[in-house]
């Protein structure tokens, strides 16, 4: 009988493991290198002492470079006191047809929509039609299993209600049935799912899109209008925001003439363009699916500042950091940065407030300096979220030079 030495089988196994490890290392290095190249932005130097025309020229050159490298597809607008200082449109609203982005193009705001939903809730509270302390079941009695949840818990993501957008089981069911999630179907899922409640309301913070989709349904039930109809008649039309509307997979799909469609590269960072627009979750709104143009968001910014629809002081809670039941200020970490959420705003740098949005091909960055009257909007329908935020942060450097102009007396802006 022949005897096998350990080395006879061990050496090939070791070699295979080494080769496998090397292959994995090469793949990881290639991915890291590709990600570095994809995220690396052209150099932008803004001298705060340079004349405004020179600074804007530097921005134009920078966006020329971004466009040439296909590192931005969307709209950028920077305003001071509601007056446009810089505006640029790059790429396609519809990649399939080649329809270009214009000043009229409306983008899915994704989670930037949440602060508008919060405004609607605060407006109804200001009118005495609801209270932030109302229990959820007062307005949506079908959710009796969440009887400890209040509207304030929904607004601050401390409800313990699971996020429909993270539920693989729900996504699989919708795909299997060829169905689209609606408010009624969301409520039915929340009433039956074993994925929640996740914790005692107020005990923790867990970002959940379900919270704001439920708030939109509450706005509809309290107002007697659809959520889309309420926003249109009470907010957007009175302000002249003609390129802003709720649009989802079942409502207002053809309302906006120049609606951006989301798309992406087929293989994440390279390949042909493929659609990345609304999906089977997109029969709800409030957590997202409010579309707006950059110019309309400047109108909205000015309306919030002057209290056009509701006294500005009634909206102040939106800028206050939210707290847990034990009084601890809520903090989140996004892209390595610690944030303190208000109602749809990040308020840790108050009086500067920001809002980010990401859904399908859309990624957005909304920055407002409440003290110096400067506003920055970055909307993309084919953006890698991190890169969109990086572009936004670079543009903040320019926006802050406008504050220096104001301090030097070149213009007078009231917050």
mmCIF file of C-alpha atoms in Angstrom:
data_model
loop_
_atom_site.group_PDB
_atom_site.id
_atom_site.type_symbol
_atom_site.label_atom_id
_atom_site.label_comp_id
_atom_site.label_asym_id
_atom_site.label_seq_id
_atom_site.Cartn_x
_atom_site.Cartn_y
_atom_site.Cartn_z
ATOM 1 C CA UNK A 1 0.000 0.000 0.000
ATOM 2 C CA UNK A 2 1.349 3.365 -0.981
ATOM 3 C CA UNK A 3 1.523 6.009 1.736
ATOM 4 C CA UNK A 4 0.882 9.699 0.914
ATOM 5 C CA UNK A 5 3.080 12.285 2.561
ATOM 6 C CA UNK A 6 1.333 15.385 3.921
ATOM 7 C CA UNK A 7 3.271 17.561 1.507
ATOM 8 C CA UNK A 8 1.915 15.745 -1.503
ATOM 9 C CA UNK A 9 -1.578 17.268 -1.098
ATOM 10 C CA UNK A 10 -0.693 20.206 1.116
ATOM 11 C CA UNK A 11 1.557 22.048 -1.342
ATOM 12 C CA UNK A 12 -1.057 22.348 -4.134
ATOM 13 C CA UNK A 13 -3.627 23.526 -1.609
ATOM 14 C CA UNK A 14 -1.239 26.148 -0.274
ATOM 15 C CA UNK A 15 -0.433 27.269 -3.804
ATOM 16 C CA UNK A 16 -4.133 27.532 -4.656
ATOM 17 C CA UNK A 17 -4.773 29.589 -1.520
ATOM 18 C CA UNK A 18 -1.868 31.895 -2.310
ATOM 19 C CA UNK A 19 -3.036 32.332 -5.906
ATOM 20 C CA UNK A 20 -6.572 32.999 -4.702
ATOM 21 C CA UNK A 21 -5.357 35.581 -2.204
ATOM 22 C CA UNK A 22 -3.250 37.298 -4.876
ATOM 23 C CA UNK A 23 -6.257 37.386 -7.240
ATOM 24 C CA UNK A 24 -8.425 38.930 -4.551
ATOM 25 C CA UNK A 25 -5.717 41.478 -3.736
ATOM 26 C CA UNK A 26 -5.376 42.422 -7.413
ATOM 27 C CA UNK A 27 -9.149 42.792 -7.735
ATOM 28 C CA UNK A 28 -9.325 44.958 -4.599
ATOM 29 C CA UNK A 29 -6.438 47.140 -5.778
ATOM 30 C CA UNK A 30 -8.052 47.527 -9.196
ATOM 31 C CA UNK A 31 -11.364 48.519 -7.592
ATOM 32 C CA UNK A 32 -9.685 51.017 -5.262
ATOM 33 C CA UNK A 33 -7.745 52.508 -8.180
ATOM 34 C CA UNK A 34 -10.923 52.752 -10.275
ATOM 35 C CA UNK A 35 -12.811 54.357 -7.403
ATOM 36 C CA UNK A 36 -9.989 56.847 -6.845
ATOM 37 C CA UNK A 37 -9.986 57.823 -10.516
ATOM 38 C CA UNK A 38 -13.793 58.056 -10.543
ATOM 39 C CA UNK A 39 -14.033 60.213 -7.427
ATOM 40 C CA UNK A 40 -10.971 62.371 -8.067
ATOM 41 C CA UNK A 41 -12.074 65.867 -9.043
ATOM 42 C CA UNK A 42 -10.198 68.467 -11.086
ATOM 43 C CA UNK A 43 -8.395 71.040 -8.984
ATOM 44 C CA UNK A 44 -10.417 74.122 -8.099
ATOM 45 C CA UNK A 45 -8.796 77.168 -6.540
ATOM 46 C CA UNK A 46 -11.047 80.063 -5.523
ATOM 47 C CA UNK A 47 -9.347 83.191 -4.253
ATOM 48 C CA UNK A 48 -11.750 85.061 -1.954
ATOM 49 C CA UNK A 49 -9.977 88.318 -2.791
ATOM 50 C CA UNK A 50 -10.431 87.958 -6.562
ATOM 51 C CA UNK A 51 -13.222 89.903 -8.317
ATOM 52 C CA UNK A 52 -16.516 88.008 -8.562
ATOM 53 C CA UNK A 53 -16.201 87.735 -12.351
ATOM 54 C CA UNK A 54 -12.837 86.028 -11.966
ATOM 55 C CA UNK A 55 -14.191 83.613 -9.377
ATOM 56 C CA UNK A 56 -17.173 82.642 -11.534
ATOM 57 C CA UNK A 57 -14.852 82.184 -14.507
ATOM 58 C CA UNK A 58 -12.838 79.716 -12.429
ATOM 59 C CA UNK A 59 -16.060 77.811 -11.703
ATOM 60 C CA UNK A 60 -16.979 77.736 -15.384
ATOM 61 C CA UNK A 61 -13.560 76.307 -16.234
ATOM 62 C CA UNK A 62 -13.944 73.722 -13.456
ATOM 63 C CA UNK A 63 -17.315 72.560 -14.772
ATOM 64 C CA UNK A 64 -15.877 72.406 -18.279
ATOM 65 C CA UNK A 65 -13.321 69.946 -16.896
ATOM 66 C CA UNK A 66 -15.991 67.970 -15.010
ATOM 67 C CA UNK A 67 -18.126 67.744 -18.129
ATOM 68 C CA UNK A 68 -15.204 66.664 -20.300
ATOM 69 C CA UNK A 69 -14.343 63.906 -17.799
ATOM 70 C CA UNK A 70 -18.032 62.884 -17.474
ATOM 71 C CA UNK A 71 -17.876 63.441 -13.730
ATOM 72 C CA UNK A 72 -21.042 65.496 -13.454
ATOM 73 C CA UNK A 73 -24.467 65.338 -15.072
ATOM 74 C CA UNK A 74 -26.945 67.790 -13.623
ATOM 75 C CA UNK A 75 -27.604 71.359 -12.540
ATOM 76 C CA UNK A 76 -25.795 73.710 -10.190
ATOM 77 C CA UNK A 77 -27.141 77.034 -8.956
ATOM 78 C CA UNK A 78 -25.640 79.431 -6.410
ATOM 79 C CA UNK A 79 -27.666 82.442 -5.281
ATOM 80 C CA UNK A 80 -27.325 85.267 -2.809
ATOM 81 C CA UNK A 81 -30.436 86.967 -1.523
ATOM 82 C CA UNK A 82 -32.447 85.016 -4.106
ATOM 83 C CA UNK A 83 -30.402 86.441 -7.009
ATOM 84 C CA UNK A 84 -28.472 83.970 -9.145
ATOM 85 C CA UNK A 85 -24.704 84.380 -8.978
ATOM 86 C CA UNK A 86 -23.733 81.190 -10.814
ATOM 87 C CA UNK A 87 -25.750 78.646 -12.803
ATOM 88 C CA UNK A 88 -24.590 75.729 -14.929
ATOM 89 C CA UNK A 89 -26.369 72.817 -16.643
ATOM 90 C CA UNK A 90 -24.358 69.790 -17.713
ATOM 91 C CA UNK A 91 -25.401 66.684 -19.626
ATOM 92 C CA UNK A 92 -28.684 64.941 -20.300
ATOM 93 C CA UNK A 93 -32.101 64.988 -18.684
ATOM 94 C CA UNK A 94 -32.801 61.852 -20.717
ATOM 95 C CA UNK A 95 -29.735 59.911 -21.782
ATOM 96 C CA UNK A 96 -31.738 57.681 -24.142
ATOM 97 C CA UNK A 97 -33.007 60.562 -26.296
ATOM 98 C CA UNK A 98 -30.201 63.046 -25.723
ATOM 99 C CA UNK A 99 -32.574 65.628 -24.236
ATOM 100 C CA UNK A 100 -30.342 68.208 -22.572
ATOM 101 C CA UNK A 101 -30.682 69.570 -19.055
ATOM 102 C CA UNK A 102 -31.949 73.163 -18.947
ATOM 103 C CA UNK A 103 -32.943 75.682 -16.300
ATOM 104 C CA UNK A 104 -36.457 74.177 -16.494
ATOM 105 C CA UNK A 105 -35.419 70.595 -15.770
ATOM 106 C CA UNK A 106 -36.987 69.072 -12.636
ATOM 107 C CA UNK A 107 -35.065 66.457 -10.652
ATOM 108 C CA UNK A 108 -36.198 63.887 -8.116
ATOM 109 C CA UNK A 109 -35.125 65.481 -4.840
ATOM 110 C CA UNK A 110 -34.971 62.090 -3.097
ATOM 111 C CA UNK A 111 -34.516 62.708 0.650
ATOM 112 C CA UNK A 112 -34.252 66.468 0.141
ATOM 113 C CA UNK A 113 -38.041 66.068 -0.168
ATOM 114 C CA UNK A 114 -38.270 65.299 3.550
ATOM 115 C CA UNK A 115 -37.879 68.890 4.737
ATOM 116 C CA UNK A 116 -40.795 69.888 2.480
ATOM 117 C CA UNK A 117 -42.945 67.128 3.991
ATOM 118 C CA UNK A 118 -41.958 68.357 7.446
ATOM 119 C CA UNK A 119 -42.992 71.877 6.429
ATOM 120 C CA UNK A 120 -46.432 70.592 5.433
ATOM 121 C CA UNK A 121 -46.822 68.929 8.840
ATOM 122 C CA UNK A 122 -45.690 72.062 10.681
ATOM 123 C CA UNK A 123 -48.084 74.160 8.580
ATOM 124 C CA UNK A 124 -51.037 71.973 9.598
ATOM 125 C CA UNK A 125 -49.853 72.136 13.213
ATOM 126 C CA UNK A 126 -49.638 75.939 12.971
ATOM 127 C CA UNK A 127 -53.235 75.954 11.723
ATOM 128 C CA UNK A 128 -54.323 73.819 14.671
ATOM 129 C CA UNK A 129 -55.304 70.836 12.528
ATOM 130 C CA UNK A 130 -52.885 68.445 14.199
ATOM 131 C CA UNK A 131 -50.207 68.368 16.887
ATOM 132 C CA UNK A 132 -46.720 66.944 16.764
ATOM 133 C CA UNK A 133 -47.661 65.106 19.965
ATOM 134 C CA UNK A 134 -50.568 63.350 18.265
ATOM 135 C CA UNK A 135 -50.279 59.570 18.392
ATOM 136 C CA UNK A 136 -49.829 57.981 14.983
ATOM 137 C CA UNK A 137 -52.938 55.828 15.527
ATOM 138 C CA UNK A 138 -55.117 58.956 15.804
ATOM 139 C CA UNK A 139 -54.542 59.550 12.114
ATOM 140 C CA UNK A 140 -53.743 56.020 10.895
ATOM 141 C CA UNK A 141 -55.691 53.671 13.185
ATOM 142 C CA UNK A 142 -54.681 50.695 11.052
ATOM 143 C CA UNK A 143 -51.265 50.841 12.739
ATOM 144 C CA UNK A 144 -52.423 49.988 16.251
ATOM 145 C CA UNK A 145 -49.302 47.917 16.867
ATOM 146 C CA UNK A 146 -47.372 51.225 16.827
ATOM 147 C CA UNK A 147 -49.624 52.908 19.401
ATOM 148 C CA UNK A 148 -46.682 54.509 21.250
ATOM 149 C CA UNK A 149 -45.499 56.419 18.194
ATOM 150 C CA UNK A 150 -46.220 60.146 17.827
ATOM 151 C CA UNK A 151 -45.864 62.429 14.831
ATOM 152 C CA UNK A 152 -42.746 63.873 16.452
ATOM 153 C CA UNK A 153 -41.235 60.376 16.539
ATOM 154 C CA UNK A 154 -41.902 60.065 12.806
ATOM 155 C CA UNK A 155 -40.322 63.450 12.099
ATOM 156 C CA UNK A 156 -37.191 62.620 14.090
ATOM 157 C CA UNK A 157 -36.797 58.988 12.938
ATOM 158 C CA UNK A 158 -37.196 57.729 16.499
ATOM 159 C CA UNK A 159 -40.393 55.738 15.879
ATOM 160 C CA UNK A 160 -38.901 52.259 15.636
ATOM 161 C CA UNK A 161 -40.907 51.706 12.444
ATOM 162 C CA UNK A 162 -38.916 49.659 9.893
ATOM 163 C CA UNK A 163 -37.719 51.175 6.632
ATOM 164 C CA UNK A 164 -39.636 49.744 3.687
ATOM 165 C CA UNK A 165 -36.780 50.726 1.369
ATOM 166 C CA UNK A 166 -34.440 48.306 3.151
ATOM 167 C CA UNK A 167 -36.812 45.341 3.191
ATOM 168 C CA UNK A 168 -35.630 42.675 0.780
ATOM 169 C CA UNK A 169 -38.725 40.594 1.478
ATOM 170 C CA UNK A 170 -41.023 43.448 0.500
ATOM 171 C CA UNK A 171 -38.967 44.187 -2.615
ATOM 172 C CA UNK A 172 -39.101 40.524 -3.657
ATOM 173 C CA UNK A 173 -42.863 40.407 -3.115
ATOM 174 C CA UNK A 174 -43.466 43.522 -5.192
ATOM 175 C CA UNK A 175 -41.256 42.153 -7.957
ATOM 176 C CA UNK A 176 -42.974 38.765 -7.869
ATOM 177 C CA UNK A 177 -46.436 40.316 -8.057
ATOM 178 C CA UNK A 178 -45.479 42.974 -10.616
ATOM 179 C CA UNK A 179 -46.782 45.523 -8.109
ATOM 180 C CA UNK A 180 -45.963 49.073 -7.000
ATOM 181 C CA UNK A 181 -45.943 50.143 -3.354
ATOM 182 C CA UNK A 182 -48.730 52.586 -2.478
ATOM 183 C CA UNK A 183 -49.542 54.271 0.854
ATOM 184 C CA UNK A 184 -52.282 51.699 1.498
ATOM 185 C CA UNK A 185 -49.932 48.798 0.738
ATOM 186 C CA UNK A 186 -47.208 50.325 2.892
ATOM 187 C CA UNK A 187 -49.605 50.622 5.819
ATOM 188 C CA UNK A 188 -50.777 47.026 5.314
ATOM 189 C CA UNK A 189 -47.154 45.836 5.265
ATOM 190 C CA UNK A 190 -46.267 47.768 8.431
ATOM 191 C CA UNK A 191 -49.352 46.354 10.172
ATOM 192 C CA UNK A 192 -48.297 42.784 9.437
ATOM 193 C CA UNK A 193 -44.516 42.594 9.021
ATOM 194 C CA UNK A 194 -42.335 40.842 11.570
ATOM 195 C CA UNK A 195 -39.548 43.351 10.792
ATOM 196 C CA UNK A 196 -40.887 45.816 13.375
ATOM 197 C CA UNK A 197 -41.434 47.556 15.727
ATOM 198 C CA UNK A 198 -37.681 47.747 16.107
ATOM 199 C CA UNK A 199 -37.495 49.499 19.495
ATOM 200 C CA UNK A 200 -39.498 51.587 21.961
ATOM 201 C CA UNK A 201 -40.354 54.976 20.388
ATOM 202 C CA UNK A 202 -37.894 57.680 21.456
ATOM 203 C CA UNK A 203 -35.322 55.165 22.696
ATOM 204 C CA UNK A 204 -33.133 55.240 19.584
ATOM 205 C CA UNK A 205 -32.824 56.877 16.191
ATOM 206 C CA UNK A 206 -33.081 54.756 13.059
ATOM 207 C CA UNK A 207 -33.422 56.513 9.705
ATOM 208 C CA UNK A 208 -36.536 55.113 8.059
ATOM 209 C CA UNK A 209 -38.176 56.305 4.867
ATOM 210 C CA UNK A 210 -41.429 54.805 6.134
ATOM 211 C CA UNK A 211 -41.682 57.637 8.677
ATOM 212 C CA UNK A 212 -41.999 60.352 6.061
ATOM 213 C CA UNK A 213 -44.187 58.291 3.730
ATOM 214 C CA UNK A 214 -46.585 57.956 6.693
ATOM 215 C CA UNK A 215 -46.385 61.699 7.373
ATOM 216 C CA UNK A 216 -47.400 62.324 3.758
ATOM 217 C CA UNK A 217 -50.421 60.061 4.268
ATOM 218 C CA UNK A 218 -51.303 61.966 7.459
ATOM 219 C CA UNK A 219 -51.116 65.274 5.572
ATOM 220 C CA UNK A 220 -53.520 63.802 3.024
ATOM 221 C CA UNK A 221 -55.994 62.520 5.634
ATOM 222 C CA UNK A 222 -55.962 65.688 7.730
ATOM 223 C CA UNK A 223 -56.226 68.080 4.767
ATOM 224 C CA UNK A 224 -58.770 66.064 2.824
ATOM 225 C CA UNK A 225 -56.554 66.293 -0.274
ATOM 226 C CA UNK A 226 -53.982 63.999 -1.752
ATOM 227 C CA UNK A 227 -50.473 64.735 -0.541
ATOM 228 C CA UNK A 228 -49.572 65.873 -4.067
ATOM 229 C CA UNK A 229 -52.680 68.074 -4.249
ATOM 230 C CA UNK A 230 -52.002 69.660 -0.862
ATOM 231 C CA UNK A 231 -48.419 70.586 -1.731
ATOM 232 C CA UNK A 232 -49.470 71.914 -5.109
ATOM 233 C CA UNK A 233 -52.350 74.080 -3.856
ATOM 234 C CA UNK A 234 -50.842 75.273 -0.577
ATOM 235 C CA UNK A 235 -47.118 75.504 -1.344
ATOM 236 C CA UNK A 236 -45.935 75.276 -4.919
ATOM 237 C CA UNK A 237 -48.608 77.160 -6.883
ATOM 238 C CA UNK A 238 -48.847 80.135 -4.473
ATOM 239 C CA UNK A 239 -45.067 80.537 -4.629
ATOM 240 C CA UNK A 240 -44.879 80.256 -8.419
ATOM 241 C CA UNK A 241 -42.889 77.008 -8.260
ATOM 242 C CA UNK A 242 -44.199 75.828 -11.625
ATOM 243 C CA UNK A 243 -41.564 73.147 -12.093
ATOM 244 C CA UNK A 244 -42.113 71.448 -8.755
ATOM 245 C CA UNK A 245 -44.543 68.602 -8.073
ATOM 246 C CA UNK A 246 -44.980 65.211 -6.468
ATOM 247 C CA UNK A 247 -44.249 62.617 -9.133
ATOM 248 C CA UNK A 248 -44.095 58.869 -8.578
ATOM 249 C CA UNK A 249 -44.839 55.656 -10.389
ATOM 250 C CA UNK A 250 -48.616 56.126 -10.286
ATOM 251 C CA UNK A 251 -49.206 59.869 -9.859
ATOM 252 C CA UNK A 252 -48.394 62.896 -12.041
ATOM 253 C CA UNK A 253 -46.104 60.827 -14.233
ATOM 254 C CA UNK A 254 -46.553 63.247 -17.173
ATOM 255 C CA UNK A 255 -47.143 66.472 -15.239
ATOM 256 C CA UNK A 256 -43.675 67.974 -15.603
ATOM 257 C CA UNK A 257 -42.674 68.782 -19.173
ATOM 258 C CA UNK A 258 -38.932 68.706 -18.522
ATOM 259 C CA UNK A 259 -38.509 65.912 -16.001
ATOM 260 C CA UNK A 260 -35.063 64.395 -15.541
ATOM 261 C CA UNK A 261 -34.830 60.608 -15.787
ATOM 262 C CA UNK A 262 -32.287 58.812 -13.642
ATOM 263 C CA UNK A 263 -29.537 56.764 -15.248
ATOM 264 C CA UNK A 264 -26.163 55.256 -14.420
ATOM 265 C CA UNK A 265 -23.193 53.476 -15.958
ATOM 266 C CA UNK A 266 -23.899 49.807 -16.598
ATOM 267 C CA UNK A 267 -20.955 48.594 -14.523
ATOM 268 C CA UNK A 268 -21.068 51.204 -11.760
ATOM 269 C CA UNK A 269 -18.104 53.290 -12.951
ATOM 270 C CA UNK A 270 -17.926 52.416 -16.648
ATOM 271 C CA UNK A 271 -19.935 51.000 -19.526
ATOM 272 C CA UNK A 272 -22.937 52.295 -21.436
ATOM 273 C CA UNK A 273 -25.695 54.364 -19.822
ATOM 274 C CA UNK A 274 -28.666 52.387 -18.513
ATOM 275 C CA UNK A 275 -31.920 53.609 -16.873
ATOM 276 C CA UNK A 276 -31.896 54.024 -13.102
ATOM 277 C CA UNK A 277 -35.173 55.813 -12.490
ATOM 278 C CA UNK A 278 -38.311 55.044 -10.465
ATOM 279 C CA UNK A 279 -38.791 51.476 -9.237
ATOM 280 C CA UNK A 280 -41.447 49.346 -7.532
ATOM 281 C CA UNK A 281 -41.138 51.254 -4.255
ATOM 282 C CA UNK A 282 -42.099 54.477 -5.990
ATOM 283 C CA UNK A 283 -45.850 54.609 -5.505
ATOM 284 C CA UNK A 284 -45.370 56.565 -2.281
ATOM 285 C CA UNK A 285 -44.010 60.053 -1.604
ATOM 286 C CA UNK A 286 -43.049 62.325 1.265
ATOM 287 C CA UNK A 287 -39.799 60.526 1.926
ATOM 288 C CA UNK A 288 -38.856 61.363 -1.671
ATOM 289 C CA UNK A 289 -40.460 61.782 -5.089
ATOM 290 C CA UNK A 290 -40.881 65.532 -4.924
ATOM 291 C CA UNK A 291 -39.388 66.888 -8.138
ATOM 292 C CA UNK A 292 -38.090 70.442 -8.491
ATOM 293 C CA UNK A 293 -35.830 72.565 -10.632
ATOM 294 C CA UNK A 294 -32.852 74.329 -9.089
ATOM 295 C CA UNK A 295 -34.498 77.704 -9.701
ATOM 296 C CA UNK A 296 -37.623 76.594 -7.867
ATOM 297 C CA UNK A 297 -35.493 75.579 -4.888
ATOM 298 C CA UNK A 298 -34.186 79.149 -4.738
ATOM 299 C CA UNK A 299 -37.805 80.400 -4.696
ATOM 300 C CA UNK A 300 -38.481 77.911 -1.899
ATOM 301 C CA UNK A 301 -35.414 79.038 0.036
ATOM 302 C CA UNK A 302 -36.550 82.652 -0.097
ATOM 303 C CA UNK A 303 -40.087 81.718 0.958
ATOM 304 C CA UNK A 304 -38.751 79.937 4.037
ATOM 305 C CA UNK A 305 -36.555 82.898 4.956
ATOM 306 C CA UNK A 306 -39.334 85.496 4.782
ATOM 307 C CA UNK A 307 -42.143 83.321 6.143
ATOM 308 C CA UNK A 308 -44.229 83.584 2.985
ATOM 309 C CA UNK A 309 -46.498 80.619 3.774
ATOM 310 C CA UNK A 310 -46.104 80.379 7.523
ATOM 311 C CA UNK A 311 -44.435 82.669 10.068
ATOM 312 C CA UNK A 312 -40.717 81.953 10.074
ATOM 313 C CA UNK A 313 -40.779 81.353 13.835
ATOM 314 C CA UNK A 314 -43.319 78.560 13.341
ATOM 315 C CA UNK A 315 -40.772 76.793 11.150
ATOM 316 C CA UNK A 316 -37.890 77.210 13.612
ATOM 317 C CA UNK A 317 -38.323 73.696 15.096
ATOM 318 C CA UNK A 318 -37.106 72.342 11.760
ATOM 319 C CA UNK A 319 -33.664 73.789 12.483
ATOM 320 C CA UNK A 320 -33.408 72.498 16.066
ATOM 321 C CA UNK A 321 -31.404 69.310 16.728
ATOM 322 C CA UNK A 322 -33.668 66.389 17.602
ATOM 323 C CA UNK A 323 -33.354 64.521 20.875
ATOM 324 C CA UNK A 324 -34.042 61.058 22.218
ATOM 325 C CA UNK A 325 -36.441 60.508 25.108
ATOM 326 C CA UNK A 326 -33.491 60.729 27.540
ATOM 327 C CA UNK A 327 -32.604 64.204 26.236
ATOM 328 C CA UNK A 328 -29.558 63.106 24.253
ATOM 329 C CA UNK A 329 -29.037 64.984 20.973
ATOM 330 C CA UNK A 330 -29.325 62.645 17.997
ATOM 331 C CA UNK A 331 -26.225 62.265 15.860
ATOM 332 C CA UNK A 332 -25.662 60.405 12.597
ATOM 333 C CA UNK A 333 -22.493 59.649 10.673
ATOM 334 C CA UNK A 334 -22.658 60.087 6.893
ATOM 335 C CA UNK A 335 -19.543 59.762 4.726
ATOM 336 C CA UNK A 336 -17.391 60.098 7.835
ATOM 337 C CA UNK A 337 -19.069 63.336 8.937
ATOM 338 C CA UNK A 338 -21.060 63.656 12.161
ATOM 339 C CA UNK A 339 -24.473 65.194 11.557
ATOM 340 C CA UNK A 340 -27.191 66.449 13.877
ATOM 341 C CA UNK A 341 -30.562 66.068 12.159
ATOM 342 C CA UNK A 342 -33.372 68.584 12.426
ATOM 343 C CA UNK A 343 -36.558 68.058 10.423
ATOM 344 C CA UNK A 344 -35.148 67.153 7.036
ATOM 345 C CA UNK A 345 -32.083 69.353 7.636
ATOM 346 C CA UNK A 346 -28.607 68.718 9.021
ATOM 347 C CA UNK A 347 -28.227 71.447 11.619
ATOM 348 C CA UNK A 348 -24.900 70.780 13.365
ATOM 349 C CA UNK A 349 -23.366 73.849 11.665
ATOM 350 C CA UNK A 350 -26.349 76.155 12.237
ATOM 351 C CA UNK A 351 -26.970 78.827 10.904
ATOM 352 C CA UNK A 352 -25.749 76.774 7.945
ATOM 353 C CA UNK A 353 -28.153 73.922 7.189
ATOM 354 C CA UNK A 354 -27.854 71.184 4.579
ATOM 355 C CA UNK A 355 -29.928 68.411 3.075
ATOM 356 C CA UNK A 356 -28.709 65.434 1.043
ATOM 357 C CA UNK A 357 -30.664 63.152 -1.244
ATOM 358 C CA UNK A 358 -29.968 59.786 -2.872
ATOM 359 C CA UNK A 359 -32.377 57.558 -4.767
ATOM 360 C CA UNK A 360 -31.736 55.483 -7.864
ATOM 361 C CA UNK A 361 -29.691 57.643 -10.275
ATOM 362 C CA UNK A 362 -30.457 60.864 -8.392
ATOM 363 C CA UNK A 363 -28.094 62.489 -5.900
ATOM 364 C CA UNK A 364 -28.564 65.987 -4.488
ATOM 365 C CA UNK A 365 -26.906 68.561 -2.244
ATOM 366 C CA UNK A 366 -28.830 71.546 -0.831
ATOM 367 C CA UNK A 367 -26.879 74.078 1.277
ATOM 368 C CA UNK A 368 -28.275 77.229 2.873
ATOM 369 C CA UNK A 369 -26.562 79.908 4.960
ATOM 370 C CA UNK A 370 -29.421 81.358 6.992
ATOM 371 C CA UNK A 371 -27.291 84.220 8.287
ATOM 372 C CA UNK A 372 -25.678 85.477 5.092
ATOM 373 C CA UNK A 373 -28.439 84.754 2.581
ATOM 374 C CA UNK A 374 -26.446 82.377 0.372
ATOM 375 C CA UNK A 375 -27.936 79.224 -1.161
ATOM 376 C CA UNK A 376 -26.343 76.396 -3.125
ATOM 377 C CA UNK A 377 -28.190 73.716 -5.102
ATOM 378 C CA UNK A 378 -26.595 70.672 -6.751
ATOM 379 C CA UNK A 379 -28.991 68.271 -8.513
ATOM 380 C CA UNK A 380 -27.835 65.231 -10.498
ATOM 381 C CA UNK A 381 -29.737 62.467 -12.258
ATOM 382 C CA UNK A 382 -26.656 60.333 -12.952
ATOM 383 C CA UNK A 383 -24.481 61.058 -9.980
ATOM 384 C CA UNK A 384 -22.430 58.903 -7.666
ATOM 385 C CA UNK A 385 -23.644 60.212 -4.313
ATOM 386 C CA UNK A 386 -20.213 60.668 -2.764
ATOM 387 C CA UNK A 387 -18.978 62.554 -5.823
ATOM 388 C CA UNK A 388 -22.049 64.810 -5.824
ATOM 389 C CA UNK A 389 -21.402 65.681 -2.179
ATOM 390 C CA UNK A 390 -17.721 66.288 -2.939
ATOM 391 C CA UNK A 391 -18.705 68.678 -5.742
ATOM 392 C CA UNK A 392 -21.134 70.388 -3.391
ATOM 393 C CA UNK A 393 -18.481 70.809 -0.719
ATOM 394 C CA UNK A 394 -16.091 72.373 -3.238
ATOM 395 C CA UNK A 395 -18.823 74.798 -4.318
ATOM 396 C CA UNK A 396 -19.362 75.762 -0.685
ATOM 397 C CA UNK A 397 -15.885 77.314 -0.809
ATOM 398 C CA UNK A 398 -17.101 79.613 -3.575
ATOM 399 C CA UNK A 399 -20.431 80.294 -1.839
ATOM 400 C CA UNK A 400 -18.643 81.370 1.315
ATOM 401 C CA UNK A 401 -16.624 83.944 -0.612
ATOM 402 C CA UNK A 402 -19.968 85.632 -1.340
ATOM 403 C CA UNK A 403 -20.400 86.138 2.380
ATOM 404 C CA UNK A 404 -17.048 87.913 2.398
ATOM 405 C CA UNK A 405 -18.332 90.167 -0.387
ATOM 406 C CA UNK A 406 -21.335 91.012 1.734
ATOM 407 C CA UNK A 407 -19.210 91.842 4.743
ATOM 408 C CA UNK A 408 -17.187 94.182 2.557
ATOM 409 C CA UNK A 409 -20.392 96.001 1.685
ATOM 410 C CA UNK A 410 -20.722 94.971 -1.950
ATOM 411 C CA UNK A 411 -24.344 94.037 -1.349
ATOM 412 C CA UNK A 412 -26.880 93.970 1.442
ATOM 413 C CA UNK A 413 -28.735 90.732 2.141
ATOM 414 C CA UNK A 414 -31.143 90.012 4.947
ATOM 415 C CA UNK A 415 -31.365 86.389 6.166
#
